[in-house]
Amino acid sequence: MHLVELSRQHHGGLRLDPARIGEQVARCHMVPLVISEFRRALADFPIVLAKSAETGRFSPYALMGLSPEENLFWDGTRLDAAHVPLNLSRLPFAIGIDQQPDGAVRNAVCVDMESPLVSESGPEALIDGQGRDTAYFLGVQKVLHELLSYKLMTEQFVQTLADRDLIAEMRLNIVLESGKPLVLTGLYGLDEDKFNRLPDATVTEFRQHGYLTPAYAMMLSTARIQSLIDRRNRAEAGDRAWFQ
Amino acid sequence: MNERIKSVCVVGGGSAGWLAAAVIAARHRQGHEDDLAVTLIESEAIGIIGVGEGTWPTMRNTLRKIGVSETDFFRECDVSFKQGAKFTRWVTGAEDDFYYHPLVLPEGFPSLDLASFWNHYAAGNEAVPSFSDAVCFQEAVCEGGLAPKLITTPEYGCVANYAYHLDAHKFAHFLRKHCIEKLGVRHVVDEVDDVVLDGKGDVAHLATHRNGPLAADLFVDCTGFHALLIGKALGVPFRSCQDVLFIDRALTVQVPYDTPDQEIPPYTISAAQSNGWIFDIGIQTRRGVGYVYSTAHTTKERAEADLAAHVGPAIEKLQPREIPIRSGHREIFWKGNCVAVGLSAGFLEPLEASALVLIELSVEMISAMLPATRDTMDITARRFNDVTRYRWDRIIDFLKLHYVLSKRTDSAFWEDNRDPATIPESLQEQLALWRYRAPGDQDFSSNSEMFPAASYQYVLFGMGFKMDLSERGYLVRDGVRAEEAFRRNAALKEKWTRSLPKNRQLIEKIREFGMQRV
Ligand SMILES: Cc1cc2nc3c(=O)[nH]c(=O)nc-3n(C[C@H](O)[C@H](O)[C@H](O)COP(=O)(O)OP(=O)(O)OC[C@H]3O[C@@H](n4cnc5c(N)ncnc54)[C@H](O)[C@@H]3O)c2cc1C
């Protein structure tokens, strides 16, 4: 990865090929989410918590595979899901944090110059012939804007869950149709029993902060684990048929 | 005589007093009207001893049980990780002479007797790694200066078993705050002028300087070397063991780091000297260093010079503090309605950091056995005394073992330590048995053991003790499982030395981000 700050001057001629997203997504089994997209993610993905290797802190993710480097939703050309998480559709762009010499912090739009999506022969451009932002680029800006707008609320939501001891490790012992056992570790979710015993005052507080809907989305989304298992079983059955 | 036990008064606010109050209150104060009343009285004028900064891994469980966050503990007590002790120059005294007593058990222990196989392979073969290195991955982690866990490992969880190095003053403050704010312990700051007994020899109340009489049904004497209740008031005799363990003086200093990012060794250093040994304990902000030595064998000037040589140039700005040590313990620890915990119960040189752990075990036992009535208290007291005496005896044996196995001949201190007349019979018997087989759980079958057989193995084989396995050669003939275990250990070593962070680096992350509870 090589992130550089985007500027009209340097990157006006940049061409992009969104179809090449597969090269970044195919081996991605978890994608970070922000709280505003939980409702949309719920349609396809289990929404889980996992720890950052750098800070140990929890963040929410859409689970897309049952093993590292496995993406059960990538069908070779597109992500087979109703909602593409914002952290995928923003690629190859990112919000960078620019620490100024005076200590002030500024957000900057960056582009990963090593991303396969940055491609001279790509069909998309940032600026059209009249010097206006293209529809593609406006779409990217919208995605980045949503990510930025909900970053803090997402962090506060997860921190509240941790502070209230509502997070529990999900211990998933799966047996695939092939008979192969699969143990998933490092994934966390809400402790439903504890959640349902929360005192009324806390529930009210959660509602006021807008935490109830995402909390229920997380709990309900565990049902999607079964769809991942189904996808994995289908994929393995396909592999077996191929090799027979 | 069927009085109920409704209140406990802890006298003294050092590590012992606050641990006692915390452990008892965490169990017996549940937020109900009939909760046990727990009071702690301490004198700020007298203060606490303020040393004793290396713990056992048991402290993790103790802290969890009393309900403190490990993150807060790291942030407020300048804590760092301890993964055992590195003993330097204990065997021959040579420059490169060292061995480890790590906190992770030997691979396969106890179902696999790897120690015997190691002895078998190592006999006459210089290429075989040291015992602790061959059977345990933690030595490599320590030598790499690495932490025993990752930032993603939850509070109190570990990759490699660990204990703590902490700031004793800050620890007492930390426990005090928790006891008062969370556990409902009543705190009285005052001097106890007198201990008033009733007609039956129980403590009736304490006469305090400013707060009048303070009564309670059970008193816990945590007054440190003062032994105000157990010694002065109740006259329980002190049983010296200076005929076995000669150390009777400590010279301590607090050494600042040269730079704020200086590495913190994740283990206690125990550096043998000609007339004792130096402990060197790294916490976040400084090292706590102390030379404990025998005044019968050296002078204070000599000891100061040895300490200065260990500390280096930083010593010039420091004024060593002298602490007299009387090795030994009370004949009994619980008499009538008073039980002594901590330095009031006794003290031995801190060679294996056994003081705080004995405090933890004692207060846990008091809390679990807390008698309901005065007439059952004497039964409880008898049991407590038996178990605690057994523990002191085991600690004495284990500390003496370090001296008995040394081959140093550079001073009378080391020679005198090997005089059979100074070696307890129980230790002599164990050593006789271990000539022909490795220490195992069968040697330590009480519920009240202090050190597991593995600890004896680390010290024995770390110090070059040789077993004669010829009579039982068939036991080490089939090495398949042993070789697997050695390979497993090598793989763990490779994996964790590659992935664990540096000790200080993890501590800084804990300060910044905290650890998760799950
Ligand atoms: C050099 C040295 C190194 C050590 N290293 C270790 C180690 O590495 N690991 C380990 O586990 N242990 C170690 N120890 C032992 C450890 O320091 C003690 O076990 C521990 O600090 C407990 O002390 P305490 O609470 O019993 O006594 P203190 O800390 O002395 O507390 C006594 C309390 O009683 C109060 N008090 C006394 N008289 C009165 C009175 N009349 N009225 C009111 N209050 C009174 C005092 O004010 C104080 O609060 C070491 C000890 C020494 C000397």
Coordinates of N, CA and C in Angstrom, one line a residue, chain A residues 29-140:
Chain A
H29 N -11.6 -11.8 4.5 CA -12.7 -12.5 5.1 C -13.4 -11.6 6.1
M30 N -12.9 -10.4 6.3 CA -13.6 -9.5 7.2 C -13.4 -8.1 6.7
V31 N -14.5 -7.3 6.7 CA -14.4 -6.0 6.2 C -15.0 -5.1 7.3
P32 N -14.3 -4.0 7.7 CA -14.8 -3.2 8.8 C -16.1 -2.4 8.4
L33 N -16.9 -2.2 9.3 CA -18.2 -1.5 9.1 C -18.3 -0.3 9.9
V34 N -19.1 0.7 9.5 CA -19.5 1.7 10.4 C -21.0 1.5 10.7
I35 N -21.4 2.1 11.8 CA -22.7 1.8 12.4 C -23.9 2.1 11.5
S36 N -23.7 3.1 10.6 CA -24.9 3.4 9.7 C -25.2 2.4 8.7
E37 N -24.3 1.4 8.5 CA -24.5 0.4 7.4 C -24.9 -0.9 8.0
F38 N -25.0 -1.0 9.4 CA -25.4 -2.3 10.0 C -26.7 -2.9 9.4
R39 N -27.7 -1.9 9.2 CA -29.0 -2.4 8.8 C -28.9 -3.0 7.4
R40 N -28.0 -2.4 6.5 CA -27.9 -2.9 5.2 C -27.0 -4.2 5.2
A41 N -26.0 -4.2 6.0 CA -25.1 -5.4 6.0 C -25.8 -6.6 6.5
L42 N -26.8 -6.4 7.4 CA -27.5 -7.5 8.1 C -28.2 -8.4 7.1
A43 N -28.5 -7.9 5.9 CA -29.1 -8.7 4.9 C -28.3 -9.9 4.4
D44 N -27.0 -9.8 4.5 CA -26.1 -10.9 4.1 C -25.0 -11.4 5.1
F45 N -24.5 -10.5 5.9 CA -23.3 -10.8 6.7 C -23.6 -10.9 8.2
P46 N -22.9 -11.8 8.8 CA -22.8 -11.7 10.3 C -22.0 -10.5 10.6
I47 N -22.5 -9.7 11.6 CA -21.8 -8.5 12.0 C -21.1 -8.9 13.3
V48 N -19.8 -8.9 13.2 CA -19.0 -9.4 14.4 C -18.1 -8.3 14.9
L49 N -17.5 -8.6 16.0 CA -16.5 -7.7 16.6 C -15.1 -8.4 16.5
A50 N -14.1 -7.7 16.2 CA -12.7 -8.4 16.3 C -11.8 -7.3 16.8
K51 N -10.6 -7.8 17.4 CA -9.7 -6.9 18.0 C -8.6 -6.4 17.0
S52 N -8.2 -5.2 17.1 CA -7.1 -4.7 16.3 C -5.8 -5.2 16.9
A53 N -4.9 -5.7 16.0 CA -3.7 -6.3 16.5 C -2.8 -5.2 17.1
E54 N -3.0 -4.0 16.7 CA -2.2 -2.8 17.1 C -2.6 -2.3 18.5
T55 N -3.9 -2.2 18.7 CA -4.4 -1.6 19.9 C -5.2 -2.5 20.8
G56 N -5.6 -3.7 20.3 CA -6.4 -4.6 21.1 C -7.9 -4.2 21.2
R57 N -8.2 -3.0 20.6 CA -9.6 -2.5 20.7 C -10.5 -3.2 19.7
F58 N -11.8 -3.2 20.0 CA -12.7 -3.9 19.2 C -13.2 -2.9 18.1
S59 N -13.5 -3.5 16.9 CA -14.2 -2.8 15.8 C -15.2 -3.8 15.2
P60 N -16.3 -3.3 14.6 CA -17.2 -4.1 13.9 C -16.8 -4.5 12.5
Y61 N -17.1 -5.7 12.1 CA -16.8 -6.2 10.8 C -17.9 -7.0 10.2
A62 N -18.0 -7.0 8.9 CA -18.9 -7.9 8.1 C -18.0 -9.2 7.9
L63 N -18.5 -10.3 8.4 CA -17.8 -11.5 8.2 C -18.1 -12.1 6.8
M64 N -17.1 -12.4 6.0 CA -17.4 -12.8 4.6 C -16.8 -14.2 4.4
G65 N -16.1 -14.8 5.3 CA -15.5 -16.1 5.1 C -15.4 -16.8 6.5
L66 N -15.2 -18.1 6.4 CA -15.1 -18.9 7.7 C -13.6 -19.2 8.0
S67 N -12.7 -18.8 7.1 CA -11.3 -19.0 7.4 C -10.6 -17.7 6.9
P68 N -9.4 -17.5 7.4 CA -8.6 -16.3 7.0 C -8.4 -16.4 5.4
E69 N -8.5 -15.3 4.8 CA -8.2 -15.2 3.3 C -9.4 -15.9 2.5
E70 N -10.5 -16.2 3.1 CA -11.6 -16.8 2.3 C -12.7 -15.8 2.2
N71 N -13.2 -15.5 1.0 CA -14.3 -14.6 0.8 C -15.4 -15.4 0.1
L72 N -16.4 -15.8 0.8 CA -17.5 -16.7 0.3 C -18.5 -15.9 -0.6
F73 N -18.3 -14.6 -0.6 CA -19.3 -13.8 -1.3 C -18.7 -13.3 -2.7
W74 N -17.5 -13.5 -2.9 CA -16.8 -13.0 -4.1 C -17.0 -14.2 -5.1
D75 N -17.8 -13.9 -6.2 CA -18.1 -15.0 -7.2 C -17.2 -14.9 -8.4
G76 N -16.1 -14.2 -8.3 CA -15.2 -14.1 -9.4 C -15.3 -12.8 -10.1
T77 N -16.5 -12.2 -10.1 CA -16.6 -10.9 -10.8 C -17.2 -9.9 -9.9
R78 N -18.0 -10.3 -9.0 CA -18.6 -9.3 -8.1 C -18.9 -9.8 -6.7
L79 N -19.2 -8.9 -5.8 CA -19.6 -9.4 -4.5 C -21.1 -9.7 -4.5
D80 N -21.4 -11.0 -4.2 CA -22.7 -11.4 -4.3 C -23.5 -11.1 -3.0
A81 N -23.8 -9.8 -2.9 CA -24.5 -9.3 -1.7 C -25.3 -8.1 -2.0
A82 N -26.4 -7.8 -1.2 CA -27.2 -6.7 -1.5 C -26.5 -5.4 -1.2
H83 N -25.6 -5.4 -0.2 CA -24.9 -4.2 0.2 C -23.4 -4.5 0.1
V84 N -22.7 -3.6 -0.6 CA -21.2 -3.7 -0.6 C -20.7 -2.7 0.5
P85 N -20.1 -3.3 1.6 CA -19.6 -2.4 2.7 C -18.8 -1.2 2.2
L86 N -19.0 -0.1 2.8 CA -18.4 1.2 2.4 C -16.9 1.1 2.3
N87 N -16.3 0.2 3.2 CA -14.9 0.1 3.2 C -14.4 -0.6 2.0
L88 N -15.3 -1.3 1.2 CA -14.9 -1.9 -0.1 C -15.2 -0.9 -1.2
S89 N -16.4 -0.3 -1.2 CA -16.7 0.6 -2.3 C -15.9 1.8 -2.3
R90 N -15.2 2.2 -1.3 CA -14.4 3.4 -1.3 C -13.0 3.1 -2.0
L91 N -12.7 1.9 -2.2 CA -11.3 1.6 -2.7 C -11.2 2.1 -4.1
P92 N -10.0 2.6 -4.5 CA -8.7 2.6 -3.8 C -8.5 3.9 -2.9
F93 N -9.6 4.5 -2.6 CA -9.5 5.8 -1.8 C -9.6 5.5 -0.3
A94 N -9.1 6.4 0.4 CA -9.2 6.3 1.9 C -9.1 7.7 2.5
I95 N -9.6 7.8 3.8 CA -9.4 9.0 4.5 C -8.1 8.9 5.3
G96 N -7.2 9.8 5.0 CA -6.0 9.9 5.8 C -6.1 10.9 6.9
I97 N -5.3 10.7 7.9 CA -5.3 11.7 9.0 C -4.0 12.4 8.9
D98 N -4.1 13.7 8.7 CA -2.9 14.5 8.5 C -2.7 15.3 9.8
Q99 N -1.6 15.0 10.5 CA -1.2 15.7 11.7 C -0.4 16.9 11.4
Q100 N -0.9 18.1 11.6 CA -0.2 19.3 11.2 C 0.9 19.6 12.3
P101 N 1.8 20.4 11.8 CA 2.9 20.7 12.8 C 2.4 21.4 14.1
D102 N 1.3 22.2 14.0 CA 0.8 22.8 15.2 C -0.1 21.9 16.0
G103 N -0.1 20.6 15.6 CA -0.9 19.6 16.4 C -2.3 19.4 15.9
A104 N -2.8 20.3 15.1 CA -4.2 20.2 14.6 C -4.3 19.0 13.7
V105 N -5.5 18.4 13.6 CA -5.6 17.2 12.8 C -6.6 17.5 11.7
R106 N -6.2 17.1 10.5 CA -7.0 17.4 9.3 C -7.3 16.1 8.6
N107 N -8.5 15.9 8.1 CA -8.7 14.7 7.3 C -8.4 15.0 5.8
A108 N -7.8 14.0 5.2 CA -7.4 14.2 3.8 C -7.9 13.0 3.0
V109 N -8.4 13.3 1.7 CA -8.7 12.1 0.9 C -7.4 11.6 0.3
C110 N -7.2 10.3 0.4 CA -5.9 9.7 -0.1 C -6.3 8.7 -1.2
V111 N -5.3 8.4 -2.0 CA -5.4 7.3 -2.9 C -4.2 6.3 -2.8
D112 N -4.5 5.0 -2.9 CA -3.5 4.0 -2.8 C -2.9 3.8 -4.1
M113 N -1.8 4.3 -4.4 CA -1.2 4.3 -5.8 C -0.8 2.9 -6.1
E114 N -0.7 1.9 -5.2 CA -0.3 0.6 -5.5 C -1.5 -0.3 -5.7
S115 N -2.8 0.2 -5.5 CA -4.0 -0.6 -5.7 C -4.1 -1.0 -7.2
P116 N -4.6 -2.2 -7.4 CA -4.8 -2.7 -8.8 C -5.9 -1.8 -9.5
L117 N -6.7 -1.2 -8.6 CA -7.8 -0.3 -9.2 C -7.3 0.9 -10.0
V118 N -6.1 1.3 -9.6 CA -5.5 2.5 -10.2 C -4.8 1.9 -11.5
S119 N -5.4 2.2 -12.6 CA -5.0 1.5 -13.8 C -5.2 2.5 -15.0
E120 N -4.1 2.6 -15.8 CA -4.1 3.6 -16.9 C -5.2 3.3 -17.9
S121 N -5.6 2.0 -18.0 CA -6.6 1.6 -19.0 C -8.0 1.6 -18.4
G122 N -8.1 2.0 -17.1 CA -9.4 1.9 -16.5 C -10.5 2.8 -17.1
P123 N -11.7 2.4 -17.0 CA -12.8 3.2 -17.7 C -13.2 4.4 -16.9
E124 N -12.9 4.5 -15.7 CA -13.4 5.7 -14.9 C -12.3 6.7 -14.7
A125 N -12.8 8.0 -14.6 CA -11.9 9.1 -14.4 C -12.5 9.9 -13.2
L126 N -11.6 10.8 -12.6 CA -12.1 11.6 -11.5 C -12.7 12.9 -12.0
I127 N -12.2 13.4 -13.1 CA -12.6 14.8 -13.6 C -13.0 14.6 -15.0
D128 N -14.1 15.2 -15.4 CA -14.6 15.1 -16.8 C -14.0 16.2 -17.6
G129 N -14.3 16.3 -18.9 CA -13.7 17.2 -19.8 C -13.9 18.7 -19.4
Q130 N -15.0 18.9 -18.7 CA -15.3 20.3 -18.3 C -14.6 20.7 -17.0
G131 N -13.8 19.7 -16.4 CA -13.1 20.0 -15.2 C -14.0 19.8 -14.0
R132 N -15.2 19.1 -14.2 CA -16.1 18.8 -13.1 C -15.8 17.4 -12.6
D133 N -16.2 17.2 -11.3 CA -16.0 15.8 -10.8 C -17.0 14.9 -11.5
T134 N -16.5 13.7 -11.8 CA -17.4 12.7 -12.5 C -18.4 12.1 -11.5
A135 N -19.5 11.5 -12.1 CA -20.4 10.8 -11.2 C -19.7 9.8 -10.4
Y136 N -18.8 9.1 -11.0 CA -18.0 8.1 -10.2 C -17.3 8.7 -9.0
F137 N -16.7 9.8 -9.2 CA -15.9 10.4 -8.2 C -16.9 11.0 -7.1
L138 N -18.0 11.6 -7.6 CA -19.0 12.1 -6.6 C -19.5 10.9 -5.7
G139 N -19.6 9.7 -6.3 CA -20.1 8.6 -5.5 C -19.0 8.2 -4.5
V140 N -17.8 8.2 -4.9 CA -16.7 7.9 -4.0 C -16.7 8.9 -2.8

